[in-house]
Coordinates of C-alpha atoms in Angstrom, one line a residue:
M184 CA 93.2 138.0 48.7
S185 CA 90.3 136.1 49.5
A186 CA 86.5 137.1 49.1
L187 CA 86.3 137.8 52.6
E188 CA 89.3 140.1 52.9
A189 CA 88.2 142.0 50.0
M190 CA 85.0 142.7 51.6
T191 CA 86.6 143.8 54.7
P192 CA 87.4 147.7 54.5
Q193 CA 91.1 148.3 54.6
P194 CA 92.7 151.6 55.8
S195 CA 93.7 154.1 53.1
A196 CA 97.1 155.5 52.8
E197 CA 95.7 158.9 53.8
V198 CA 94.3 157.3 56.9
T199 CA 97.4 155.3 58.0
G200 CA 99.7 158.0 56.6
E201 CA 102.0 155.1 55.2
A202 CA 101.5 154.0 51.8
G203 CA 101.5 150.2 51.9
V204 CA 101.8 149.9 55.7
G205 CA 99.1 148.5 58.1
P206 CA 97.2 150.5 60.6
W207 CA 99.1 149.0 63.6
H208 CA 102.5 149.3 62.0
A209 CA 101.6 152.8 61.1
A210 CA 100.4 153.6 64.8
W211 CA 103.8 152.0 66.1
R212 CA 105.7 154.5 63.9
R213 CA 103.7 157.4 65.2
L214 CA 104.3 156.6 68.8
R215 CA 108.1 156.1 68.2
R216 CA 108.0 159.6 66.9
N217 CA 106.1 161.0 69.9
P218 CA 108.3 162.6 72.7
A219 CA 105.5 162.3 75.3
G220 CA 105.1 158.7 74.5
I221 CA 108.9 158.0 74.8
V222 CA 109.0 159.5 78.3
G223 CA 106.0 157.8 79.4
A224 CA 107.4 154.4 78.1
V225 CA 110.7 155.2 79.6
I226 CA 109.0 155.7 83.1
V227 CA 106.8 152.7 82.9
L228 CA 109.6 150.4 81.9
A229 CA 111.7 151.8 84.9
F230 CA 108.8 151.2 87.2
V231 CA 108.5 147.7 85.9
L232 CA 112.2 146.9 86.3
V233 CA 112.3 148.4 89.6
A234 CA 109.2 146.0 90.7
V235 CA 110.5 142.9 89.1
L236 CA 114.1 143.3 90.1
A237 CA 113.3 144.5 93.7
P238 CA 115.0 141.7 95.5
L239 CA 118.3 142.5 93.7
L240 CA 117.9 146.4 94.0
A241 CA 116.8 146.7 97.6
P242 CA 119.8 146.7 100.0
Y243 CA 117.7 145.0 102.8
R244 CA 114.7 142.9 103.4
P245 CA 111.3 144.8 103.6
A246 CA 110.0 145.8 107.1
T247 CA 113.5 145.2 108.7
S248 CA 113.4 147.3 111.9
E249 CA 116.7 146.3 113.2
W250 CA 117.5 150.1 113.4
F251 CA 114.6 151.1 115.4
G252 CA 116.8 152.1 118.3
Q253 CA 118.1 155.0 116.1
V254 CA 114.8 156.4 115.9
T255 CA 113.9 158.8 118.4
P256 CA 110.5 160.7 119.4
T257 CA 112.1 163.9 117.9
S258 CA 114.2 162.8 114.8
V259 CA 114.6 160.2 112.3
P260 CA 118.1 159.4 110.8
G261 CA 118.5 160.9 107.4
P262 CA 120.5 159.6 104.4
S263 CA 123.9 158.0 105.1
D264 CA 126.2 155.8 103.6
E265 CA 124.5 152.7 105.0
H266 CA 121.0 154.0 104.2
P267 CA 121.0 156.2 101.1
L268 CA 117.6 157.7 101.7
G269 CA 117.6 157.0 105.6
L270 CA 115.2 155.5 107.7
D271 CA 111.5 155.5 108.0
S272 CA 109.5 155.7 111.4
F273 CA 109.8 152.0 112.2
G274 CA 113.8 151.8 111.7
S275 CA 113.4 150.3 108.3
D276 CA 115.6 151.2 105.5
L277 CA 113.3 153.7 103.3
L278 CA 115.0 152.8 100.0
T279 CA 114.2 149.1 100.4
Q280 CA 110.4 150.1 101.4
L281 CA 110.3 152.5 98.2
V282 CA 111.6 149.6 95.9
Y283 CA 109.1 146.8 97.3
G284 CA 106.5 149.3 97.3
A285 CA 106.8 149.4 93.5
R286 CA 106.1 145.6 93.4
S287 CA 103.1 145.8 95.2
S288 CA 101.7 148.8 93.2
L289 CA 102.6 147.0 90.0
V290 CA 101.0 143.7 91.1
I291 CA 97.9 144.9 92.5
G292 CA 97.6 147.7 89.5
V293 CA 98.0 145.1 86.8
V294 CA 95.9 142.4 88.3
S295 CA 93.0 144.5 89.1
T296 CA 93.0 146.3 85.6
A297 CA 93.4 142.8 84.1
V298 CA 90.2 141.6 85.9
G299 CA 88.3 145.0 85.4
L300 CA 89.2 144.6 81.6
A301 CA 88.0 141.0 81.4
A302 CA 84.7 141.6 83.2
G303 CA 84.0 145.0 81.4
A304 CA 84.9 143.2 78.3
L305 CA 82.3 140.4 78.6
L306 CA 79.6 142.8 79.5
G307 CA 80.6 145.1 76.6
V308 CA 80.5 142.1 74.2
L309 CA 77.1 141.0 75.5
A310 CA 75.6 144.5 75.2
G311 CA 77.3 145.5 72.0
G312 CA 77.3 142.2 70.3
I313 CA 74.1 140.7 71.0
G314 CA 71.8 143.9 71.6
G315 CA 68.3 143.8 72.3
R316 CA 66.9 143.0 75.7
V317 CA 70.3 141.9 76.7
D318 CA 71.6 145.3 75.8
T319 CA 69.2 147.0 77.9
I320 CA 69.7 144.7 80.8
V321 CA 73.5 144.8 80.9
M322 CA 73.5 148.6 80.3
R323 CA 71.3 149.4 83.3
I324 CA 73.5 147.4 85.6
V325 CA 76.4 149.3 84.2
D326 CA 74.5 152.6 85.0
V327 CA 74.2 151.7 88.3
L328 CA 77.9 151.1 88.9
L329 CA 78.7 154.3 87.0
S330 CA 76.3 156.2 89.4
I331 CA 78.7 155.4 92.4
P332 CA 82.0 157.4 92.5
A333 CA 84.8 154.8 91.6
L334 CA 86.7 155.5 94.9
L335 CA 83.6 155.2 97.0
L336 CA 82.8 151.8 95.3
A337 CA 86.3 150.6 95.9
V338 CA 86.3 151.6 99.4
S339 CA 82.8 149.9 100.0
V340 CA 84.0 146.7 98.3
A341 CA 87.4 146.9 100.2
A342 CA 85.6 147.4 103.5
L343 CA 83.3 144.7 102.9
L344 CA 85.8 141.9 101.9
G345 CA 88.2 142.9 104.6
R346 CA 91.8 144.1 104.7
S347 CA 94.1 142.3 102.2
S348 CA 95.7 142.9 99.0
L349 CA 93.2 140.6 97.3
S350 CA 90.3 142.8 98.5
I351 CA 92.0 146.0 97.1
M352 CA 92.5 144.2 93.6
L353 CA 88.7 143.4 93.6
A354 CA 87.7 146.5 94.8
I355 CA 89.6 148.5 92.1
S356 CA 88.5 146.2 89.4
A357 CA 85.1 146.6 90.5
A358 CA 85.2 150.5 89.8
Q359 CA 86.8 149.7 86.5
V360 CA 84.2 147.2 85.0
P361 CA 81.6 149.7 83.9
I362 CA 84.3 152.0 82.2
F363 CA 85.4 149.0 80.0
A364 CA 82.0 147.8 79.5
R365 CA 80.7 151.0 78.1
L366 CA 83.7 151.7 75.9
L367 CA 83.7 148.3 74.2
R368 CA 79.9 148.3 73.7
A369 CA 80.3 151.9 72.0
S370 CA 83.1 150.4 69.8
L371 CA 81.1 147.4 68.8
L372 CA 77.9 149.6 68.0
A373 CA 80.1 151.6 65.9
Q374 CA 81.2 148.6 63.7
R375 CA 77.7 147.1 63.5
G376 CA 76.9 149.4 60.3
Q377 CA 80.1 148.8 58.6
D378 CA 80.1 147.4 55.0
Y379 CA 82.2 144.5 56.0
V380 CA 79.8 143.2 58.8
V381 CA 76.8 143.7 56.3
A382 CA 78.9 141.4 53.9
L383 CA 79.7 138.9 56.6
K384 CA 76.0 138.4 57.4
S385 CA 75.1 138.2 53.6
L386 CA 77.7 135.3 53.4
G387 CA 75.7 133.5 56.1
L388 CA 78.2 133.8 59.0
R389 CA 76.9 133.3 62.5
Q390 CA 76.4 136.5 64.7
R391 CA 78.8 135.0 67.4
R392 CA 81.8 134.4 64.8
I393 CA 81.2 137.9 63.3
V394 CA 81.3 139.5 66.6
V395 CA 84.2 137.5 68.2
G396 CA 86.3 136.8 64.9
H397 CA 85.6 140.5 63.2
M398 CA 84.0 143.2 65.1
L399 CA 85.8 142.4 68.5
P400 CA 89.4 142.7 67.1
N401 CA 88.5 145.9 65.3
S402 CA 87.2 147.5 68.4
L403 CA 90.2 146.8 70.8
G404 CA 92.2 149.8 70.2
P405 CA 90.3 152.1 72.4
V406 CA 90.0 149.6 75.2
L407 CA 93.6 148.9 75.1
V408 CA 94.4 152.8 75.4
Q409 CA 92.0 153.0 78.2
A410 CA 93.6 150.0 80.1
T411 CA 97.1 151.8 79.8
L412 CA 95.4 155.1 81.5
T413 CA 93.4 152.9 84.0
L414 CA 96.7 151.5 85.2
A415 CA 97.5 155.2 86.2
T416 CA 94.4 155.4 88.2
A417 CA 94.8 152.1 89.6
V418 CA 98.3 153.0 91.1
I419 CA 96.7 156.1 92.9
E420 CA 93.7 154.0 93.9
V421 CA 96.1 151.4 95.6
A422 CA 97.8 154.2 97.5
A423 CA 94.5 155.7 98.7
L424 CA 93.0 152.7 99.9
S425 CA 96.3 151.8 101.8
F426 CA 96.4 155.4 103.1
L427 CA 92.5 154.9 104.4
G428 CA 93.8 151.7 106.1
L429 CA 92.2 149.2 104.0
G430 CA 95.5 147.7 102.6
D431 CA 97.2 144.5 103.7
P432 CA 97.5 144.5 107.4
D433 CA 101.0 142.5 107.0
P434 CA 103.8 144.9 107.9
A435 CA 106.0 142.8 105.8
V436 CA 104.1 144.1 102.7
A437 CA 105.7 147.5 101.6
E438 CA 103.0 149.8 100.1
W439 CA 103.4 153.5 99.1
G440 CA 100.2 154.3 100.6
R441 CA 101.1 153.0 103.9
M442 CA 104.3 154.9 103.9
L443 CA 102.4 158.2 103.5
V444 CA 100.2 157.2 106.5
T445 CA 103.2 156.4 108.7
A446 CA 104.9 159.8 107.6
Q447 CA 102.2 162.0 108.9
D448 CA 103.3 162.2 112.6
R449 CA 106.8 162.9 111.2
L450 CA 106.2 165.6 108.8
D451 CA 108.0 168.5 110.8
Q452 CA 110.7 166.4 111.6
A453 CA 111.4 164.3 108.5
P454 CA 109.1 165.5 105.3
H455 CA 111.2 163.3 103.0
L456 CA 109.2 160.4 104.5
A457 CA 106.3 161.6 102.7
L458 CA 108.1 163.3 99.9
Y459 CA 109.6 160.2 98.3
P460 CA 106.4 157.8 98.3
G461 CA 104.5 160.7 97.1
L462 CA 106.9 161.5 94.1
A463 CA 106.9 157.6 93.2
I464 CA 103.2 157.5 93.0
A465 CA 103.1 160.8 91.1
I466 CA 105.7 159.8 88.6
T467 CA 104.4 156.4 88.0
A468 CA 100.9 157.7 87.2
L469 CA 102.3 160.2 85.0
G470 CA 104.3 157.7 83.1
F471 CA 101.1 155.4 82.5
T472 CA 99.2 158.7 81.5
L473 CA 101.7 160.1 79.0
L474 CA 101.9 156.4 77.4
G475 CA 98.1 156.0 77.3
E476 CA 97.7 159.3 75.6
A477 CA 100.5 158.6 73.0
L478 CA 98.9 155.2 72.3
R479 CA 95.4 157.2 71.9
E480 CA 96.9 159.5 69.5
A481 CA 98.7 156.7 67.7
L482 CA 95.7 154.6 67.0
D483 CA 93.5 157.7 66.2
P484 CA 93.6 157.7 62.3
R485 CA 92.9 161.3 62.4
S486 CA 96.4 162.1 64.1
S487 CA 98.3 161.2 61.1
R488 CA 97.0 164.2 59.0

């Protein structure tokens, strides 16, 4: 063991709950024993597989309205051998729309969360790593963003940029930036007074190397958990923005939120048109929430006692 490693605090067997096992390995073991985490992981994995394999799973192309003649003002065809879930109001296969809607939600949710995490992490590192006047300026900007409700901020950004998938990604990520910034800043501030940081400073290491090479890796646990939980919120916000008419105007792009909008006029005739996309949104958000909570418990050293 090097002198630097000797000065860095290592989790004890009491904290990790596993003698001779690293904290990440112990967290993985606790996660595997968490039933809620397993259920969440299965839901998330199923969601990802459906989104990735959409062209193979969907029986038809998205937004294909060749069966529009079967839709009447008073009825919408239900499940059949040709269409397992029936048709929607535009004569498209409902199962196909649901499958491709999963792809849209996954892409927009993951990209928006990644952008929000990157921008928030940058602000958090500047505030918590440098401190001083930089911390004051950055946190005042974050406070202004936090004073605006997340959905209202997302709606404002999406309305300003126009209707497109890119605008939804930027809108959702803008609402997530202050969350990640404050969380990472708090984690970095908690690391400042640790013995290993004092030891690194006494060895003459530069502040930038200490922050990026040592403090930041030890502060990422809560941020990664929050990113998983934020994915659940992102899926709901994608549907909400599409429901408000701020989604991609291209009818060939299937979105769960748009499916809810088009189902409003048919609720008395075909309530399943709103039931299926609503369940898809709820189950997907539940999966990310369960997985995120399980990760939080697994990474919390106190949960092993």
